[in-house]
Short mmCIF file of C-alpha atoms in Angstrom, two decimals:
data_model
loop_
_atom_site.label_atom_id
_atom_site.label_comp_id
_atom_site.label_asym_id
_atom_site.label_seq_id
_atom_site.Cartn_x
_atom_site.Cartn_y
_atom_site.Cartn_z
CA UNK A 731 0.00 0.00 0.00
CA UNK A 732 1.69 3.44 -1.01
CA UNK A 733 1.00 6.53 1.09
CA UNK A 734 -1.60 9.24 -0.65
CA UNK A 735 -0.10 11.74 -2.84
CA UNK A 736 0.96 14.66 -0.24
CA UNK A 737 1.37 18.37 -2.36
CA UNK A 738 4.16 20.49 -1.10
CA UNK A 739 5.84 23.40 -2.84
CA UNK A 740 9.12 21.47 -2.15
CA UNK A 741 7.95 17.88 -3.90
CA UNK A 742 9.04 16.62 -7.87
CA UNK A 743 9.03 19.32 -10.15
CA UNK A 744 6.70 18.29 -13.68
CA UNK A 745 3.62 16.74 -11.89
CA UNK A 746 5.97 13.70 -10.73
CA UNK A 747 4.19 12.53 -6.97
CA UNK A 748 6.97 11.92 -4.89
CA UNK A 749 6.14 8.40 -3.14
CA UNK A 750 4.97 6.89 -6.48
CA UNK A 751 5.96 3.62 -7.59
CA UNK A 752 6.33 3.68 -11.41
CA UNK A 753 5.08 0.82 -13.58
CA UNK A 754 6.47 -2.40 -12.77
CA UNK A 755 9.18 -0.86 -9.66
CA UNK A 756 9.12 -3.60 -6.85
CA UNK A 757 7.00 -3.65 -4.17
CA UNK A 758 7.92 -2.33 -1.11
CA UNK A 759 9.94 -3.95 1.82
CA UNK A 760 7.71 -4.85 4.57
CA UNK A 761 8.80 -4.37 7.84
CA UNK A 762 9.56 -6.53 10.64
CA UNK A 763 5.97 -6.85 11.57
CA UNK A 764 4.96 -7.58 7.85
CA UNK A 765 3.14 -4.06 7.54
CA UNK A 766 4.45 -2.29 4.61
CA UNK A 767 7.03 0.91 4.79
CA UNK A 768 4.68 3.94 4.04
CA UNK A 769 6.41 6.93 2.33
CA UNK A 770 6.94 10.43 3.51
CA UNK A 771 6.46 13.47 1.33
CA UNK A 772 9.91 12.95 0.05
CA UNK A 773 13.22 15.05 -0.30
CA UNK A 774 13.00 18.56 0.66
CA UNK A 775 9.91 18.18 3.10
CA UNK A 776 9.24 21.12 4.87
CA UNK A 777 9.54 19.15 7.89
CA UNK A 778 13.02 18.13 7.63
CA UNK A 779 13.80 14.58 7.69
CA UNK A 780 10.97 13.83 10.44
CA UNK A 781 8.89 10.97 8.53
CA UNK A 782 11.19 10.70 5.99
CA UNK A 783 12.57 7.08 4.78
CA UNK A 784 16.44 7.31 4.34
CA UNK A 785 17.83 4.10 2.85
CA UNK A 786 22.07 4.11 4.12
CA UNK A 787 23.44 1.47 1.44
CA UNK A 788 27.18 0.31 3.18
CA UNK A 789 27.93 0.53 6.94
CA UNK A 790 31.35 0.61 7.11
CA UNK A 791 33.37 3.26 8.79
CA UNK A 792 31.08 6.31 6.82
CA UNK A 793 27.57 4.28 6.49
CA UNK A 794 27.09 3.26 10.09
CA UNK A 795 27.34 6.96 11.35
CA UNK A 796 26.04 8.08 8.65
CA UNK A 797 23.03 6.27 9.48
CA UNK A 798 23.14 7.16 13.35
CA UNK A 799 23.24 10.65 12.42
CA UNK A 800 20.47 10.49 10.29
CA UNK A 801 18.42 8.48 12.49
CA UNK A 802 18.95 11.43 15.28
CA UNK A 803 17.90 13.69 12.98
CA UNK A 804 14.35 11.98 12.82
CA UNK A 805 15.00 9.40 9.90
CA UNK A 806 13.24 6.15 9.81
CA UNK A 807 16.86 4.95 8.79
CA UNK A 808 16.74 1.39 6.71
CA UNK A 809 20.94 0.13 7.25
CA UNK A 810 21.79 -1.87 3.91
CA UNK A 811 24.68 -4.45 3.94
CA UNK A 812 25.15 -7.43 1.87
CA UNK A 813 28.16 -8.91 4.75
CA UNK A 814 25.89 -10.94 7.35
CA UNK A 815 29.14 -10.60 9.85
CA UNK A 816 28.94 -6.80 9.36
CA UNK A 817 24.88 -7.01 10.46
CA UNK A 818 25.59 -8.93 13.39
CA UNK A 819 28.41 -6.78 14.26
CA UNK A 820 26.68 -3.64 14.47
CA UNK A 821 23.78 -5.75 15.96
CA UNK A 822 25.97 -6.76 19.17
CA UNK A 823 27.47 -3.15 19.00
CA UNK A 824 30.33 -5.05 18.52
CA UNK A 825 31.75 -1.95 16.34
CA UNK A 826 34.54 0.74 16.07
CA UNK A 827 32.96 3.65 17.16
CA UNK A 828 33.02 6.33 19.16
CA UNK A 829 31.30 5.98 22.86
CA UNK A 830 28.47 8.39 22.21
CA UNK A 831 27.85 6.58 18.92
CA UNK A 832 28.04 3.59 20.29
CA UNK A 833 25.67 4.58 23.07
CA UNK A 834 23.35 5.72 20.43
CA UNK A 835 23.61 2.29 18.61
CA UNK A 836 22.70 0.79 21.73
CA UNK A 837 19.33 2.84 21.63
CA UNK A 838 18.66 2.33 18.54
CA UNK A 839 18.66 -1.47 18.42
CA UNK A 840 14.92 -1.62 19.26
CA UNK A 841 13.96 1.03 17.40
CA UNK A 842 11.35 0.70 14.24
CA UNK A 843 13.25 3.61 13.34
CA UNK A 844 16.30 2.00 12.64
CA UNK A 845 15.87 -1.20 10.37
CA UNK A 846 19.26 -3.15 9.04
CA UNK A 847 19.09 -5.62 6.13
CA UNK A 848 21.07 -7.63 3.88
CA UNK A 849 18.39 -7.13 1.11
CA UNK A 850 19.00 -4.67 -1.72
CA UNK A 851 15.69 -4.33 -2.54
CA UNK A 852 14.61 -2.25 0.67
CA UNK A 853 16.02 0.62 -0.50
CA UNK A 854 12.65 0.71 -3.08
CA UNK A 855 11.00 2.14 0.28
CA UNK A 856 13.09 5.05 0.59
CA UNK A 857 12.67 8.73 0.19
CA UNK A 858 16.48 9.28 -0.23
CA UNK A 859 19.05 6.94 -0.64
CA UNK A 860 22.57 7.39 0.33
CA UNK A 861 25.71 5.09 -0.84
CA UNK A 862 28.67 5.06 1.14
CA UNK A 863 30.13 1.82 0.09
CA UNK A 864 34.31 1.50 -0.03
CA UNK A 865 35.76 2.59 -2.97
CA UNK A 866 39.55 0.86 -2.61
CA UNK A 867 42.61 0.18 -4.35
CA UNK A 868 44.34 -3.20 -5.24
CA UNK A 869 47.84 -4.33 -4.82
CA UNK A 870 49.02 -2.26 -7.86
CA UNK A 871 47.65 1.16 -6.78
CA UNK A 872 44.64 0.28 -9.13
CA UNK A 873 41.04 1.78 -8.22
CA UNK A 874 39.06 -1.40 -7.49
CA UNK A 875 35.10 -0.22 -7.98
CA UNK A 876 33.63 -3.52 -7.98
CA UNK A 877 32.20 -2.70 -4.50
CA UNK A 878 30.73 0.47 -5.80
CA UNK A 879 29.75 -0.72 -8.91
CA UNK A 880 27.31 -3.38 -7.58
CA UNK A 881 26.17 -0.96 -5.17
CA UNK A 882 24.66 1.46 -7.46
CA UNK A 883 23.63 -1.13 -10.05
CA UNK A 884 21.39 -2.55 -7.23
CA UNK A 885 20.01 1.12 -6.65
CA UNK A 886 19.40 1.97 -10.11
CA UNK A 887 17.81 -1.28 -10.13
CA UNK A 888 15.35 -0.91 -7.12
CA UNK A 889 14.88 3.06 -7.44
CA UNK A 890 11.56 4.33 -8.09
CA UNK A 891 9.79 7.81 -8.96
CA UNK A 892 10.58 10.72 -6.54
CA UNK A 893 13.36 9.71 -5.19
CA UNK A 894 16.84 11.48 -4.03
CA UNK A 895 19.92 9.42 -4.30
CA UNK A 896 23.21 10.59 -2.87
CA UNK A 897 26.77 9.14 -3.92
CA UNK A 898 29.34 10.02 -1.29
CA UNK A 899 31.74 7.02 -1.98
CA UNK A 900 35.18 9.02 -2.84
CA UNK A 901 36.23 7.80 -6.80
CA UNK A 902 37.13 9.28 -10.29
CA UNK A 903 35.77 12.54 -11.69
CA UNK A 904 32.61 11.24 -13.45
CA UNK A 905 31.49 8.55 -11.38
CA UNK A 906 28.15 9.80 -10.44
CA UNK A 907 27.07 9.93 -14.21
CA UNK A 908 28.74 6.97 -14.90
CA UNK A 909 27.27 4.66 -12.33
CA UNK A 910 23.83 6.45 -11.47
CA UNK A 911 22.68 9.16 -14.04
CA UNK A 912 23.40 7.55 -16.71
CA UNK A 913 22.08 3.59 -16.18
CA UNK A 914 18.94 5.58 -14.27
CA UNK A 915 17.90 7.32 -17.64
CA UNK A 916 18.78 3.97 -19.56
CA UNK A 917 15.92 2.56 -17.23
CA UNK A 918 13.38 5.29 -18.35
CA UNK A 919 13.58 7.54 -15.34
CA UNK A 920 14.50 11.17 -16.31
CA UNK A 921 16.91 13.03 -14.19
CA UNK A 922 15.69 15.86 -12.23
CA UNK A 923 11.99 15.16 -12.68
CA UNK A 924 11.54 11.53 -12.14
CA UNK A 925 14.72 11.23 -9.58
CA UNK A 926 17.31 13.39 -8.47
CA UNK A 927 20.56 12.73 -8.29
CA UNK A 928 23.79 14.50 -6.11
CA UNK A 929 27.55 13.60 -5.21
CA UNK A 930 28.01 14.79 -2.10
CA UNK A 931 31.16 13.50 -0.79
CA UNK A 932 31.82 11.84 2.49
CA UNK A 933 33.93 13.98 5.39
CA UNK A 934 33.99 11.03 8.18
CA UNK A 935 37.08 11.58 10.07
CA UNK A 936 36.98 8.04 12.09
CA UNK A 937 37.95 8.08 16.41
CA UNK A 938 38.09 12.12 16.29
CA UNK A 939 35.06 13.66 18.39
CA UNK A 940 36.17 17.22 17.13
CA UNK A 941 35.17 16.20 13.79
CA UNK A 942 31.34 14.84 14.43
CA UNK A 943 29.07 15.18 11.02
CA UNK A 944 27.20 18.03 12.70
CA UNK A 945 30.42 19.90 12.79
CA UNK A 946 31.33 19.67 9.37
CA UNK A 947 30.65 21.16 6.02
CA UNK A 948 29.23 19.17 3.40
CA UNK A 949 30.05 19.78 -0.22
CA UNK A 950 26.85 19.02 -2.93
CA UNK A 951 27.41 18.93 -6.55
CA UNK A 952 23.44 17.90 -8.36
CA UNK A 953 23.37 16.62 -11.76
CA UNK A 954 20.83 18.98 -12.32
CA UNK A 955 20.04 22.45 -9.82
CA UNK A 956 16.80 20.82 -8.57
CA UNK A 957 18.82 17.59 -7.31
CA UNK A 958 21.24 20.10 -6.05
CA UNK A 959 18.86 21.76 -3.96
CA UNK A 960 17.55 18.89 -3.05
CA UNK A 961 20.74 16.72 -1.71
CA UNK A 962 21.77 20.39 -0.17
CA UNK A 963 18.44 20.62 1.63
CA UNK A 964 19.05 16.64 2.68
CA UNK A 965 22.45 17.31 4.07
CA UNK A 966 21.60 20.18 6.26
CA UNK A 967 19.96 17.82 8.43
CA UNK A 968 22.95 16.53 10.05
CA UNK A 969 25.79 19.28 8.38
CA UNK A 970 26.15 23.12 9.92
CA UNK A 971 26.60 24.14 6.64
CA UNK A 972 26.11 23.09 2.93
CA UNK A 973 28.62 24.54 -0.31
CA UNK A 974 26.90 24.04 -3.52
CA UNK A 975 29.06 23.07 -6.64
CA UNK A 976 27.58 22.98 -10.27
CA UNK A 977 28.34 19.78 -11.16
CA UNK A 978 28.87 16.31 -9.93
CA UNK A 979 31.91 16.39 -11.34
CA UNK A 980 33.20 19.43 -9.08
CA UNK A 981 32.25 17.84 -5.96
CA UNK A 982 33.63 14.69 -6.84
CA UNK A 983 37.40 17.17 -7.47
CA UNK A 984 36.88 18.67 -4.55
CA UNK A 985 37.12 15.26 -2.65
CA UNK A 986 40.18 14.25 -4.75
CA UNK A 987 41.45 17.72 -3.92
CA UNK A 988 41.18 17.61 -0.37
CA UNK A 989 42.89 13.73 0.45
CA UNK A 990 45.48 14.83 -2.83
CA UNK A 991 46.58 18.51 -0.91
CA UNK A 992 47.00 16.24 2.75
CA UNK A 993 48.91 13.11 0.57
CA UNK A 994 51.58 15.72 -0.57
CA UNK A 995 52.10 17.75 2.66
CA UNK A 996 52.31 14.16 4.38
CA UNK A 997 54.87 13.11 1.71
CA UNK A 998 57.00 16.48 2.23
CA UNK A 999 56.88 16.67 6.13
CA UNK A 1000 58.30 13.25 6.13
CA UNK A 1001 61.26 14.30 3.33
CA UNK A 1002 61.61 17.25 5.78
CA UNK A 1003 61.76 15.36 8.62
CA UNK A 1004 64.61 13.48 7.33
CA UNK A 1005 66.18 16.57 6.50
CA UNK A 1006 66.50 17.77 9.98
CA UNK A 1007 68.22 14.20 10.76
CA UNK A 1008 70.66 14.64 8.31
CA UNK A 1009 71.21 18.30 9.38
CA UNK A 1010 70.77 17.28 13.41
CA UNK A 1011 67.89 19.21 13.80
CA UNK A 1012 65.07 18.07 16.12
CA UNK A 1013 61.94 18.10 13.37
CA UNK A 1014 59.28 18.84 16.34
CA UNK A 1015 60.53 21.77 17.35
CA UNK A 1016 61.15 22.91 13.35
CA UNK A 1017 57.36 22.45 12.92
CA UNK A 1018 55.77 23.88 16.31
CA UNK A 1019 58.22 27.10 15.50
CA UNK A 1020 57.26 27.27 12.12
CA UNK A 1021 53.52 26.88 13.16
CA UNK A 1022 53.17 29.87 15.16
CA UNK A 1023 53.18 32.02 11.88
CA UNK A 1024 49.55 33.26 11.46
CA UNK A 1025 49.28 32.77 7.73
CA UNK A 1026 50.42 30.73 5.00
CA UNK A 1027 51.40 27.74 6.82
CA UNK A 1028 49.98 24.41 7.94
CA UNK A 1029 51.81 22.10 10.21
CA UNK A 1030 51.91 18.48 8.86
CA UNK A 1031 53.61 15.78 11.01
CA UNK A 1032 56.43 13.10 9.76
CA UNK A 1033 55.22 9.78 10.27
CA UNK A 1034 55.63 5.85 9.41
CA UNK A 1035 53.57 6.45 6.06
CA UNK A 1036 49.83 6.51 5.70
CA UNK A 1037 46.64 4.33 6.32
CA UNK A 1038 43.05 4.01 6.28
CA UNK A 1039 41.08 4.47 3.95
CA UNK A 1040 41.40 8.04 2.14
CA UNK A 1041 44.94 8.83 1.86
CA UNK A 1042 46.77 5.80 0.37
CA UNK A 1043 43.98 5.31 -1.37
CA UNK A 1044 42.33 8.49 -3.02
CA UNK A 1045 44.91 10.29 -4.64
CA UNK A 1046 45.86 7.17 -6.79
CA UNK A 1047 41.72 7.42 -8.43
CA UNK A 1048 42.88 10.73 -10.09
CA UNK A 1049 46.65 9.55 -10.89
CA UNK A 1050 44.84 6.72 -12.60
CA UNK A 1051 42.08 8.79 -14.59
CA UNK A 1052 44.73 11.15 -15.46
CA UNK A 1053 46.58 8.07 -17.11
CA UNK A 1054 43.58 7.38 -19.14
CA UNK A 1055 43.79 10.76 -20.68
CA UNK A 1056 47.36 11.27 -20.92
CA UNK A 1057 47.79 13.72 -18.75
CA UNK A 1058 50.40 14.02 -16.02
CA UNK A 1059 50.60 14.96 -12.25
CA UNK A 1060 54.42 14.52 -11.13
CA UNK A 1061 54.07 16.09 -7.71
CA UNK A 1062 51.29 13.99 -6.64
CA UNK A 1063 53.01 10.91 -8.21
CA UNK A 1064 56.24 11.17 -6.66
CA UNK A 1065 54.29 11.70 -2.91
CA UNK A 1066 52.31 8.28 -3.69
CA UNK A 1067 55.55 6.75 -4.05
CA UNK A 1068 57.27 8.39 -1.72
CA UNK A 1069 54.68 7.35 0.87
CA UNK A 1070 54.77 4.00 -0.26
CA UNK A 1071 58.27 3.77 0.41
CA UNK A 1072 57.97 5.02 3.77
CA UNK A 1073 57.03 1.89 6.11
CA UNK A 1074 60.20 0.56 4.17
CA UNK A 1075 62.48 3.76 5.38
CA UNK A 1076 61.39 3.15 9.08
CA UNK A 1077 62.53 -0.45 9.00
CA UNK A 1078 66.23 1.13 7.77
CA UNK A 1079 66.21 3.54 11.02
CA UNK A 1080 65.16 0.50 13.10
CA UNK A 1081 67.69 -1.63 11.94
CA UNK A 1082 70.63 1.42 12.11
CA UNK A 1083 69.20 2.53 15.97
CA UNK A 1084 69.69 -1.39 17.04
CA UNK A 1085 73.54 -1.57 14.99
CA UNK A 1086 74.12 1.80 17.43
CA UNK A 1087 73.92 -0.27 20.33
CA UNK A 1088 75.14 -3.40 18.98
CA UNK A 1089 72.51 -5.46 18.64
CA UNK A 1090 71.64 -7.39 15.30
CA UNK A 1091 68.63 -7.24 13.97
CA UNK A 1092 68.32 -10.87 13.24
CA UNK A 1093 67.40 -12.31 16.77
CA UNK A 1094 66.19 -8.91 18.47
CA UNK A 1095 63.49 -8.49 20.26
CA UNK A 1096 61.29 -5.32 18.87
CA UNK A 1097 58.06 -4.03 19.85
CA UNK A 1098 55.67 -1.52 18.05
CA UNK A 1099 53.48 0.17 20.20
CA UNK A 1100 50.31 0.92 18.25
CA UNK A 1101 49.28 -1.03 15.07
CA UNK A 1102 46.00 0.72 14.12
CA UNK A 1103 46.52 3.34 11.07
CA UNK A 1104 45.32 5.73 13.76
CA UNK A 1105 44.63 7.14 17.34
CA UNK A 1106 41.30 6.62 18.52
CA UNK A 1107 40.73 3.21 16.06
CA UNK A 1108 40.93 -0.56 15.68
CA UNK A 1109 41.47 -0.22 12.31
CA UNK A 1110 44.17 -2.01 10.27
CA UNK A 1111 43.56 -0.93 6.43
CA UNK A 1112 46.65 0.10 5.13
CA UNK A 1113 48.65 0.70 8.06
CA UNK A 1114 52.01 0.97 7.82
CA UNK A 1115 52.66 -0.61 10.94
CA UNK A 1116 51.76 -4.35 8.85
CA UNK A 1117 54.37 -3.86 6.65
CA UNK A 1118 56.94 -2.81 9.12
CA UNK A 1119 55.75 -5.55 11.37
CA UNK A 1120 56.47 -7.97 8.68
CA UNK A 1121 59.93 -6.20 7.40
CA UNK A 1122 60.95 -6.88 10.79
CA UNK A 1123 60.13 -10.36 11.19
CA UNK A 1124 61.78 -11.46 7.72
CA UNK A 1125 64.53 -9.46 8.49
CA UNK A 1126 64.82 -12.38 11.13
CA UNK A 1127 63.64 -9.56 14.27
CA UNK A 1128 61.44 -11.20 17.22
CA UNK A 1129 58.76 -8.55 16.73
CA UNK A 1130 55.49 -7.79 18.93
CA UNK A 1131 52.88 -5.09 19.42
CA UNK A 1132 51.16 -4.09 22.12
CA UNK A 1133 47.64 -1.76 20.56
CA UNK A 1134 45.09 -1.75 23.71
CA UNK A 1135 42.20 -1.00 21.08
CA UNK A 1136 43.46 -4.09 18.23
CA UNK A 1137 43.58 -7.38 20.84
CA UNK A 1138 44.45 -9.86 17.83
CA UNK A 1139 45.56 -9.18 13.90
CA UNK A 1140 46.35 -10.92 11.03
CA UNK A 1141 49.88 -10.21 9.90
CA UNK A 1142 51.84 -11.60 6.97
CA UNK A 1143 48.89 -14.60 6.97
CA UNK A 1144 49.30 -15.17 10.65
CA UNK A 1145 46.93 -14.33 13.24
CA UNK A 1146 49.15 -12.71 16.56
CA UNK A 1147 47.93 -11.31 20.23
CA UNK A 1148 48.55 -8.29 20.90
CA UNK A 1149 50.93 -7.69 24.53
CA UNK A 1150 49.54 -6.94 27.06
CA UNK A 1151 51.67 -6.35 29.44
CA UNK A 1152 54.96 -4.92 27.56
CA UNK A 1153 56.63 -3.83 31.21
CA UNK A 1154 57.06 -7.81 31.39
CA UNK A 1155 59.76 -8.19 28.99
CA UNK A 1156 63.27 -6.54 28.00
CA UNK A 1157 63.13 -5.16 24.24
CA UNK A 1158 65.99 -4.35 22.35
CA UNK A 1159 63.78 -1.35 20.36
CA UNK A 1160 60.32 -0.07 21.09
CA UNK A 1161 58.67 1.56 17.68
CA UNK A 1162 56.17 4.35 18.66
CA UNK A 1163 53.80 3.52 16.28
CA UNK A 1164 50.57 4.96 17.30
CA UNK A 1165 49.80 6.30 20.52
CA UNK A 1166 46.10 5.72 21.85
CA UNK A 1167 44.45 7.73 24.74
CA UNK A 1168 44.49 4.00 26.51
CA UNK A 1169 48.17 3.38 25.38
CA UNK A 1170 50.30 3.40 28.79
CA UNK A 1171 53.68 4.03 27.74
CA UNK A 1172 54.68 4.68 31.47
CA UNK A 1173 56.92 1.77 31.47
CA UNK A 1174 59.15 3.17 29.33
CA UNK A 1175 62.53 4.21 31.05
CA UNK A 1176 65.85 5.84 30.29
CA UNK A 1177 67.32 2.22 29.53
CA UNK A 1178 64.72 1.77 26.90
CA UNK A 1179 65.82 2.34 23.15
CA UNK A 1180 63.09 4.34 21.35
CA UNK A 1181 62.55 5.12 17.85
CA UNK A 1182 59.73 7.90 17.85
CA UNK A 1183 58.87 8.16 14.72
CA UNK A 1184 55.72 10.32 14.96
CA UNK A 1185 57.95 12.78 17.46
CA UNK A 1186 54.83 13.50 19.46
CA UNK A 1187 56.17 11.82 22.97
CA UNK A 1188 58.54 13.90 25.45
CA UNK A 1189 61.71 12.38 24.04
CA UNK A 1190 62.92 9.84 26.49
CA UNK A 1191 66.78 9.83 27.54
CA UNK A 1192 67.51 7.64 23.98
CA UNK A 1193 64.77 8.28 21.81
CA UNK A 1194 65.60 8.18 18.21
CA UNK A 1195 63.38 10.74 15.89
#
């Protein structure tokens, strides 16, 4: 049973009844108690989101708050995964969050409000849908958008009349017409009267409280100025602010942009860093002096290289669409690679700070404090601390972690436990990898040989930077 046709000054432009089911569109979902989903008036309700049917398709690290936040904002929020594990992790609140979104997970398991669902087809019941599925890259730096493909084939499939649909999966410039405007028209639904369509890209900044969705800016680029307004109108519900872009295309730059610009200053703090070394310069106090100028200046710190799941990742979705239209980017290039090379670089300083006291590296006992890509997460994509892990240990080096927030990982096809209690044995190096609010590092003495390589600890007696 659909909802009655509800006018509003804000519903489908050209007569289109936003809630309609075209001509042979699936039936929709019905919920837990068999009744079916009724539709709200649709995107752009005067009302906000109260009433409104957001469908959250992918809840990894952006989907899952994305879908709390909308939920608080007075969604009836339907959670799409295909991964069962995923559904029964969030289920058990068994999830990588932070503790107020965690609490509000907790809240919202008996909810009506907040439905989760390995079928596709649920998202038919939405008023907007929003796709925040990963958007990777394989083993040669090569986009892999199989993930995101099947994610908004299913949509196209399943979406119906009146509709919103919101990419905010970070990928090439074009993506959004690629994989949603253009297979929607192919289906017979016109763009901007039937459905609307926005890129709006995603600004999750994972274990940082300081950085909640209702504190940041959301960028919105339509693929038509009705879908613009609409996505922009959308967003505000759980953004202080909205920037409109003309295109898709723009917003979809502007993402590039952003993880690109932090990729390269990354890439040159760490060739900086070494600098200082060579010079015998203490890098930390280079940057917190040059940081006090006002303007034209934004500190970046030297690390072991770069994880997660923007930076490694994003800037190599525009080195490889620039390929395809041979055109160049050597700055960006040579910071991908010289990021890639950095995990590498901090096995070298290991290896030299043990040869300083003697010690070879083939029988030593090393620790790495911190094996999330992060503070404040359990997450291991792309951390560097894998890869110098495994260096390490085929290198011949006994090597441990201790991560209070990571209690088991797999490394180099072996599962290992993290320590927990690293005062209990006698290391030959400690790595300061990443450093937790629940990290103790009070252990740590003057006999203790440290390599720092973040240099954000008070430098101990014989800490190496």
């Amino acid at each position: 049973m659909e909802s009655a046709p509800a006018p509003s000054p804000q519903g489908a432009p050209g007569g289109t009844v936003v809630g309609a089911r075209p001509q042979g569109a699936p039936a929709m979902p019905a919920q837990a108690d068999g009744s079916e989903l009724r539709l709200s008036e649709g995107p752009g309700s005067p009302d906000g989101l109260a009433g409104q049917t957001v469908a959250v398709v992918g809840l990894g690290y952006v989907g899952l708050p994305t879908a709390l936040a909308l939920h608080e904002a007075g969604a009836v929020v339907v959670g799409v995964d295909v991964s069962s594990p995923r559904l029964r992790a969030i289920r058990s609140c068994q999830v990588d969050l932070l503790p107020q979104q965690l609490a509000h997970l907790a809240a919202a398991a008996g909810d009506r409000g907040f439905r989760l669902t390995d079928d596709p087809a649920a998202v038919a019941a939405a008023d907007t849908v929003v796709v925040c599925v990963p958007t990777p890259v394989d083993r040669h730096q090569v986009p892999d958008l199989g993930m995101l493909s099947a994610a908004c084939a299913s949509v196209v499939r399943h979406a119906r009349a009146g509709q919103l649909i919101v990419l905010t999966s970070t990928s090439y410039v074009g993506t959004t017409r690629d994989l949603l405007t253009g297979p929607l028209t192919e289906r017979g639904l016109t763009v901007g009267s039937d459905v609307f369509v926005a890129f709006a890209p995603e600004r999750i900044d994972p274990g940082n409280p300081s950085h909640g969705q209702e504190r940041t800016p959301r960028v919105v680029g339509g693929a038509d100025p009705r879908s613009t307004e609409l996505a922009a109108a959308f967003l505000s519900a759980t953004a202080p602010s909205v920037h409109r872009v003309d295109t898709p295309e723009a917003a979809e730059m502007a993402k590039l942009w952003e993880n690109t610009f932090r990729a390269v200053n990354i890439a040159l703090a760490n060739e900086l860093s070494d600098n200082c070394h060579a010079l015998g310069v203490d890098p930390r106090s280079v940057i917190e002096a040059a940081a006090t100028k006002p303007f034209g200046f934004m500190p970046f710190y030297p690390g072991p290289g770069v994880g997660g799941h923007c930076i490694p990742c994003d800037p190599h979705y525009l080195l490889w669409q620039l390929r395809s239209v041979q055109a160049d980017s050597p700055v960006v290039g040579t910071a991908m690679r010289a990021i890639a090379r950095r995990p590498g670089a901090v096995v070298r300083r290991a290896v030299d700070r043990l040869a300083e006291d003697g010690v070879p590296v083939s029988g030593a006992k090393v620790l790495i404090v911190g094996i999330a890509y992060k503070e404040g997460v359990a997450d291991l994509r792309e951390s560097p601390a894998l890869e110098i892990h495994e260096r390490l240990a085929a290198a011949g080096a006994r090597v441990a972690y201790a991560d209070p927030l990571v209690p088991a990982a797999l490394i180099g096809g072996t599962l290992v436990a993290s320590v927990t209690d690293p005062a209990a044995a006698d290391w030959d190096l400690v790595v300061i990898h990443t450093v937790h609010r629940e990290t103790d590092l009070s252990w740590l003495d003057a006999g203790t040989a440290v390599l720092d390589i973040g240099h954000r600890l008070p430098a101990p007696p014989r800490a190496h930077r």
